């Protein structure tokens, strides 16, 4: 298994372009099932989850080509297949987002239940509730969800998608995609407001759908008979952007981030600035702007300088559904705040068990006290390198960040988790001055390798 060897304490400086968003790309790819015409997607990041989704769509009768870097062409050619099997869905929970498109276009779907994962329970009751409200019958058999539309066509309806932890992002994507091809009007109440949902609605509308209100908690869909093919560029990855911002801040560095979706990162900029990180967006002439987001640039593709010259101040963070602070950046901000001057508080309201990084950060000298969904971070002057184990995607990113700032050598084991969401993170960080090397853990001394 691959591991990262990080020599900490180097200041990052340079320029990086934010890649296309994995979490936007996955439901966009699933939308290829909604039409028999070709879908061309641009700025698709070359990540394991994307490859798994291509494989899943292949099983479901879609052909694919990748004519050039970042471009993916998908086309549903055999619409008789509707079984998403466990061996593919288990590798990638987002496989669930084929459920709505399959059911809407093919009248039936059989999708293996994804099961739990390292960050806690991942139920799909809200997805199913939404599809039932569109007239589907749903039952479970042999670990699969079997969903059928009466006379092979869904019917618009009213759907409430709020749960104990807010709305559901992929659930909203599923129901909205399904409603696009249903008979009549669908109202999705308590819809997820995430930018990935807006991107999906934008693409579906360009394919001929009639969707209003995406980005707000009430989405209204007027169903249409057919959707056509499209050429669409995926939005930049707000979580990658936020992670790189933390990398600049934790090394007291200065990074110029291009293609940065600042408009989708207001809660994150707010907390970083409160901690003392400086953010300066550039206008279209490349001059620093006095506005947080200059009026003359695309607010989702800003060039921004992120720098930190001094010890950070402690802050309080509560994760929330968008536009609140994203759970997918909680671990990275925790790594950063371990070095703030004073006590910070992080409360996790989306996945209350998502704290696998706490014990590992503590091994590097962080002072963290967890009580249920809250962690108090008592800032320390320095972190010290140690062998640590990545356990989920964003927890891995937080350990890499901590390693960049720590004194000495940090070994992050099992970076396959990281690879699911960040393309060649080691090369990108090295290009701005970090010392990060990917090694096969067989090359490491046994005491540095994580035990099974
Ligand atoms: C997506 C993101 C993930 C992010 C999460 C929350 C993708 C591929 N993944 O995951 O990176 O961390 O949003 O922003 O886009 N819930 C229910 N019932 C359901 C569905 C969800 O109770 O049917 C709960 C979940 O347990 C969780 C909360 O709702 O507490 C939010 O989950 P959800 O938005 O569905 O996450 P995903 O869409 O799976």
XYZ file of C-alpha atoms and ligand atoms in Angstrom:
491
model
C 0.000 0.000 0.000
C 1.161 3.531 -0.698
C 2.147 5.934 2.056
C 3.322 9.546 2.090
C 6.594 10.558 3.674
C 6.402 14.230 4.602
C 9.271 16.369 5.883
C 7.432 19.161 7.654
C 8.215 22.780 8.264
C 8.467 24.052 4.677
C 6.616 27.174 3.721
C 4.400 26.708 0.668
C 4.555 29.323 -2.023
C 3.322 29.291 -5.592
C 0.312 28.880 -7.811
C -2.166 25.999 -8.097
C -5.290 25.497 -10.159
C -8.290 23.987 -8.397
C -9.517 20.841 -10.185
C -13.073 19.983 -11.185
C -15.285 18.771 -8.333
C -15.555 15.026 -7.782
C -18.786 15.383 -5.839
C -20.363 17.420 -8.630
C -19.032 15.071 -11.312
C -20.529 11.852 -9.886
C -24.235 12.798 -10.160
C -23.550 14.541 -13.495
C -22.122 11.262 -14.785
C -25.150 9.350 -13.494
C -27.324 11.722 -15.532
C -25.937 9.998 -18.654
C -28.570 7.356 -17.843
C -31.351 9.895 -18.423
C -30.862 10.054 -22.208
C -29.610 7.909 -25.074
C -27.683 10.874 -26.470
C -24.018 11.577 -25.676
C -22.968 13.555 -22.633
C -19.602 15.328 -22.736
C -18.241 16.358 -19.345
C -15.169 18.578 -18.962
C -12.706 19.102 -16.133
C -13.459 15.667 -14.725
C -10.755 14.858 -12.164
C -8.904 11.545 -12.732
C -9.819 9.979 -9.389
C -10.604 6.454 -8.251
C -14.258 7.317 -7.517
C -14.659 8.632 -11.055
C -13.172 5.431 -12.510
C -15.513 3.367 -10.347
C -18.484 5.386 -11.568
C -17.392 4.864 -15.193
C -17.237 1.117 -14.472
C -20.687 1.162 -12.890
C -22.161 3.074 -15.824
C -20.479 0.571 -18.140
C -22.353 -2.263 -16.375
C -25.518 -0.260 -16.928
C -24.993 -0.106 -20.690
C -23.111 3.194 -21.094
C -20.095 3.455 -23.354
C -17.329 5.861 -22.447
C -14.422 7.621 -24.109
C -11.870 10.012 -22.736
C -10.668 11.819 -25.865
C -8.432 14.267 -24.016
C -7.343 15.270 -20.538
C -10.277 15.882 -18.235
C -12.897 15.166 -20.910
C -15.272 12.257 -20.484
C -17.861 11.244 -23.031
C -20.653 8.938 -21.888
C -23.541 7.489 -23.835
C -26.264 5.069 -22.799
C -26.383 2.500 -25.600
C -28.037 -0.485 -23.954
C -30.992 0.607 -21.850
C -32.040 -2.915 -20.908
C -29.662 -3.157 -17.916
C -30.657 -1.751 -14.559
C -28.733 -3.712 -11.922
C -25.983 -1.866 -9.990
C -24.163 -4.728 -8.267
C -22.658 -4.759 -4.775
C -19.075 -5.323 -5.868
C -19.086 -1.932 -7.594
C -21.387 0.068 -5.295
C -19.462 -0.991 -2.188
C -16.295 0.670 -3.550
C -18.040 4.013 -3.801
C -21.091 5.087 -1.847
C -21.963 7.663 -4.487
C -22.997 4.739 -6.699
C -26.427 5.286 -5.139
C -26.916 8.266 -7.455
C -27.677 5.970 -10.392
C -30.907 4.962 -8.635
C -33.044 7.996 -9.592
C -31.894 8.235 -13.230
C -32.314 4.467 -13.826
C -35.786 4.412 -12.370
C -36.905 7.507 -14.272
C -35.659 6.433 -17.690
C -35.844 2.632 -17.545
C -38.834 2.303 -15.238
C -36.937 0.057 -12.842
C -33.707 -0.107 -10.890
C -31.900 -2.643 -8.773
C -29.108 -1.018 -6.775
C -27.129 -2.720 -4.064
C -27.433 -1.047 -0.659
C -24.160 0.758 -0.077
C -23.737 -0.034 3.646
C -21.955 2.062 6.286
C -18.535 3.620 6.034
C -15.781 4.955 8.237
C -17.493 8.274 8.904
C -20.575 6.636 10.393
C -24.009 5.455 9.338
C -24.943 6.454 5.827
C -28.695 5.789 5.561
C -30.613 6.288 2.318
C -34.136 6.431 3.734
C -34.647 9.971 2.408
C -33.666 8.960 -1.137
C -36.232 6.182 -1.016
C -38.904 8.352 0.560
C -38.428 10.832 -2.299
C -38.747 8.205 -4.996
C -41.825 6.680 -3.343
C -43.418 10.153 -3.410
C -42.908 10.045 -7.196
C -44.993 6.873 -7.370
C -42.240 4.241 -7.179
C -42.643 1.005 -5.293
C -39.511 0.150 -3.394
C -38.511 -3.036 -1.605
C -35.346 -4.711 -0.429
C -34.190 -8.115 -1.620
C -30.860 -9.811 -0.978
C -29.193 -6.539 0.025
C -30.473 -4.756 -3.096
C -32.970 -1.923 -3.369
C -35.502 -2.813 -6.021
C -37.507 0.140 -7.288
C -40.207 0.125 -9.942
C -42.268 2.864 -11.554
C -45.898 2.032 -12.348
C -46.215 1.527 -16.129
C -42.501 2.398 -16.287
C -43.045 6.101 -15.633
C -42.778 8.202 -12.474
C -45.353 10.798 -11.577
C -44.595 14.243 -10.116
C -45.351 14.745 -6.427
C -44.495 16.634 -3.269
C -41.363 15.450 -1.531
C -39.957 16.485 1.844
C -36.244 15.666 2.063
C -35.380 16.971 5.529
C -33.949 14.538 8.070
C -32.468 14.732 11.550
C -29.166 16.055 10.121
C -30.621 18.386 7.501
C -31.251 17.548 3.886
C -29.420 15.003 1.774
C -27.169 16.001 -1.101
C -27.184 12.799 -3.150
C -30.823 12.215 -2.184
C -31.718 15.597 -3.675
C -29.672 14.751 -6.790
C -31.519 11.430 -7.119
C -35.008 12.851 -6.696
C -34.364 15.915 -8.872
C -32.909 13.783 -11.689
C -35.825 11.363 -11.471
C -38.411 14.166 -11.389
C -36.895 15.673 -14.555
C -38.451 12.797 -16.538
C -41.610 12.268 -14.430
C -45.123 13.169 -15.554
C -46.140 16.565 -14.163
C -44.776 18.783 -11.426
C -42.555 17.823 -8.489
C -41.878 20.066 -5.516
C -38.836 19.110 -3.456
C -39.053 20.780 -0.058
C -36.010 20.916 2.225
C -33.802 20.223 -0.774
C -30.030 20.320 -0.334
C -28.679 23.749 -1.373
C -25.128 22.595 -2.169
C -23.416 24.004 -5.281
C -23.175 20.465 -6.674
C -26.989 20.419 -6.837
C -26.984 23.750 -8.672
C -24.450 22.362 -11.151
C -26.614 19.292 -11.759
C -29.747 21.418 -12.272
C -27.854 23.705 -14.671
C -26.762 20.734 -16.755
C -30.175 19.032 -16.693
C -31.839 22.281 -17.801
C -29.365 22.574 -20.673
C -30.397 18.992 -21.592
C -34.029 20.158 -21.806
C -35.263 19.730 -18.232
C -37.350 22.364 -16.497
C -35.984 22.858 -12.966
C -36.334 26.020 -10.882
C -35.021 26.939 -7.460
C -31.882 24.765 -7.305
C -29.612 26.235 -4.628
C -32.634 27.050 -2.448
C -34.510 24.660 -0.134
C -37.488 24.463 -2.558
C -36.875 22.990 -5.997
C -39.696 22.834 -8.527
C -39.399 20.427 -11.442
C -41.796 20.318 -14.380
C -41.266 16.873 -15.874
C -40.424 16.546 -19.581
C -40.654 13.546 -21.949
C -37.010 13.407 -23.060
C -33.616 14.909 -22.395
C -30.927 15.528 -25.007
C -27.137 15.248 -24.928
C -24.956 18.119 -23.733
C -21.404 19.418 -23.324
C -20.869 20.619 -19.750
C -17.913 21.768 -17.657
C -18.055 20.670 -14.032
C -17.661 23.293 -11.280
C -14.334 23.504 -9.411
C -13.905 21.502 -6.234
C -14.677 23.633 -3.179
C -13.286 21.007 -0.825
C -9.994 20.753 -2.670
C -9.839 24.572 -2.693
C -10.504 24.716 1.066
C -7.851 22.059 1.695
C -5.269 24.050 -0.284
C -6.219 27.192 1.646
C -5.453 25.305 4.851
C -2.148 24.117 3.349
C -1.130 27.742 2.728
C -2.215 28.782 6.215
C -0.697 25.898 8.185
C 2.753 26.433 6.604
C 2.607 30.231 7.017
C 2.790 30.221 3.255
C 1.229 32.079 0.383
C -0.638 30.306 -2.414
C -2.319 31.762 -5.454
C -5.309 29.556 -6.164
C -6.813 29.743 -9.638
C -10.258 28.482 -10.619
C -11.328 28.807 -6.986
C -15.093 28.585 -6.267
C -15.068 31.372 -3.663
C -18.800 31.895 -4.092
C -19.336 28.407 -2.652
C -16.823 28.933 0.158
C -18.200 31.886 2.079
C -18.481 30.010 5.373
C -14.930 28.736 4.976
C -13.446 32.151 4.107
C -15.329 33.595 7.047
C -13.729 31.144 9.504
C -10.262 31.355 7.936
C -10.316 35.146 8.070
C -11.552 35.048 11.652
C -8.505 32.873 12.411
C -6.246 35.485 10.811
C -5.672 33.967 7.358
C -5.523 36.627 4.659
C -7.541 36.124 1.504
C -7.291 38.478 -1.415
C -9.199 37.899 -4.640
C -7.813 39.271 -7.910
C -9.890 41.162 -10.460
C -9.852 40.238 -14.147
C -6.705 42.296 -14.689
C -4.924 40.348 -11.972
C -4.959 43.222 -9.470
C -5.908 42.662 -5.830
C -9.527 43.660 -5.325
C -11.071 45.405 -2.332
C -14.178 43.197 -2.757
C -14.173 39.674 -1.307
C -15.257 38.557 -4.799
C -14.651 41.091 -7.581
C -17.720 41.886 -9.686
C -15.891 41.378 -12.990
C -14.970 37.695 -12.536
C -16.978 34.463 -12.414
C -17.565 34.047 -8.649
C -17.090 30.280 -9.000
C -13.721 30.666 -10.784
C -11.807 33.312 -8.897
C -8.050 33.716 -8.551
C -7.320 34.281 -4.882
C -4.172 34.695 -2.830
C -4.301 32.901 0.512
C -1.559 33.722 2.986
C -0.812 33.577 6.656
C 2.100 35.330 8.262
C 1.437 34.953 11.934
C 0.178 32.586 14.579
C -3.516 31.916 14.066
C -6.338 32.926 16.380
C -8.688 30.248 17.733
C -12.217 30.070 16.243
C -15.474 28.188 16.702
C -16.806 26.107 13.854
C -20.072 24.209 13.491
C -20.586 22.115 10.384
C -23.915 22.594 8.688
C -25.592 21.987 5.355
C -24.609 24.512 2.681
C -24.222 27.510 2.896
C -22.940 26.620 6.377
C -19.477 25.266 7.052
C -18.991 21.975 5.124
C -18.415 18.743 7.020
C -15.921 17.782 4.295
C -13.545 20.507 5.557
C -13.968 19.893 9.270
C -10.911 17.631 9.619
C -8.667 19.989 7.649
C -9.657 23.016 9.768
C -9.045 20.970 12.881
C -5.478 20.292 11.739
C -5.006 24.012 11.202
C -6.465 25.021 14.561
C -4.169 22.650 16.461
C -1.572 25.413 15.968
C -3.782 28.412 16.869
C -3.026 30.460 19.947
C -5.855 29.424 22.317
C -8.864 27.138 22.433
C -10.993 26.447 19.358
C -14.244 24.504 19.307
C -15.474 22.334 16.430
C -18.957 20.824 16.474
C -19.897 18.275 13.812
C -23.607 18.409 12.997
C -23.757 16.383 9.795
C -21.835 13.210 10.655
C -21.442 13.276 14.470
C -18.973 10.360 14.424
C -16.665 11.899 11.863
C -13.641 12.251 14.131
C -11.268 9.489 13.030
C -8.512 12.096 12.643
C -8.657 13.115 16.332
C -6.583 10.228 17.672
C -4.054 10.501 14.852
C -3.616 14.268 15.223
C -3.126 13.692 18.943
C -0.225 11.344 18.115
C 1.429 14.320 16.474
C 1.177 16.423 19.614
C -2.218 18.091 19.079
C -4.249 18.683 22.246
C -7.788 17.606 21.466
C -10.656 16.820 23.830
C -13.720 15.211 22.317
C -17.143 15.187 23.926
C -19.762 13.623 21.636
C -20.011 15.726 18.478
C -17.735 18.485 19.836
C -13.962 18.727 19.960
C -12.070 21.363 21.923
C -8.759 22.119 20.281
C -6.252 23.556 22.679
C -3.643 25.144 20.425
C -0.022 24.001 20.759
C 3.182 25.715 19.592
C 4.314 22.828 17.427
C 3.304 19.471 16.044
C 5.814 16.662 15.798
C 6.075 14.216 12.919
C 4.891 10.642 13.572
C 3.637 7.614 11.658
C -0.145 8.025 11.365
C -2.896 6.159 9.609
C -5.370 7.637 7.171
C -8.845 6.228 7.725
C -11.139 8.198 5.451
C -10.739 10.686 2.669
C -10.917 14.002 4.502
C -9.240 12.679 7.672
C -6.308 11.746 5.440
C -6.148 15.295 4.111
C -6.000 16.643 7.662
C -3.055 14.350 8.477
C -1.192 15.505 5.385
C -1.776 19.131 6.437
C -0.531 18.413 9.939
C 2.522 16.702 8.436
C 3.325 19.795 6.355
C 3.564 21.868 9.528
C 5.051 19.302 11.917
C 8.682 19.166 12.934
C 10.444 16.159 11.450
C 9.050 13.294 9.417
C 5.396 12.273 9.202
C 4.419 9.015 7.534
C 0.795 8.984 6.422
C -0.140 5.356 5.835
C -2.913 4.145 3.508
C -3.152 7.159 1.254
C -5.530 5.278 -1.025
C -8.235 7.051 0.959
C -6.727 10.399 -0.005
C -6.431 9.337 -3.643
C -10.212 8.956 -3.780
C -10.604 12.725 -3.584
C -7.303 14.415 -4.463
C -5.412 13.808 -7.690
C -1.647 13.408 -7.102
C -1.721 15.506 -3.980
C 1.975 14.803 -3.395
C 3.015 16.279 -6.759
C 0.829 19.321 -6.363
C 2.110 20.096 -2.885
C 5.711 19.435 -3.974
C 5.251 21.891 -6.854
C 4.708 24.671 -4.296
C 7.610 23.748 -2.049
C 6.454 20.879 0.186
C 8.538 17.792 0.758
C 6.043 14.968 0.198
C 7.002 11.641 -1.346
C 4.818 8.679 -2.214
C 6.389 5.370 -1.264
C 5.270 1.774 -1.190
C 4.960 0.929 2.500
C 7.121 -2.169 1.862
C 10.024 0.297 1.585
C 9.389 1.552 5.131
C 10.693 0.155 8.404
C 8.024 -2.156 9.931
C 7.404 0.142 12.899
C 6.326 2.937 10.518
C 3.666 0.886 8.766
C 0.081 0.836 10.035
C -1.018 -2.512 11.425
C -3.973 -4.273 9.798
C -22.488 14.090 0.181
C -21.029 14.160 -0.179
C -20.161 14.005 1.063
C -20.569 15.022 2.122
C -22.057 14.944 2.390
C -22.549 16.041 3.328
C -20.956 13.230 -2.434
C -20.484 12.135 -3.315
N -20.737 13.077 -1.118
O -22.740 12.780 0.700
O -18.806 14.201 0.679
O -19.862 14.759 3.327
O -22.785 15.091 1.152
O -22.251 17.285 2.812
O -21.461 14.225 -2.898
N -29.063 11.138 5.772
C -30.193 10.511 6.238
N -30.957 9.811 5.346
C -30.662 9.755 4.008
C -29.513 10.410 3.553
C -28.729 11.089 4.464
O -30.490 10.542 7.437
O -31.408 9.118 3.253
C -28.206 11.886 6.720
C -26.757 11.415 6.731
O -26.555 10.352 7.636
C -26.030 12.665 7.152
C -26.843 13.781 6.491
O -28.131 13.218 6.241
O -26.109 12.827 8.552
C -26.258 14.303 5.205
O -25.962 13.228 4.325
P -26.026 13.379 2.757
O -26.163 14.819 2.394
O -27.016 12.438 2.168
O -24.576 12.888 2.302
P -24.244 12.286 0.886
O -25.109 12.915 -0.138
O -24.184 10.793 0.964
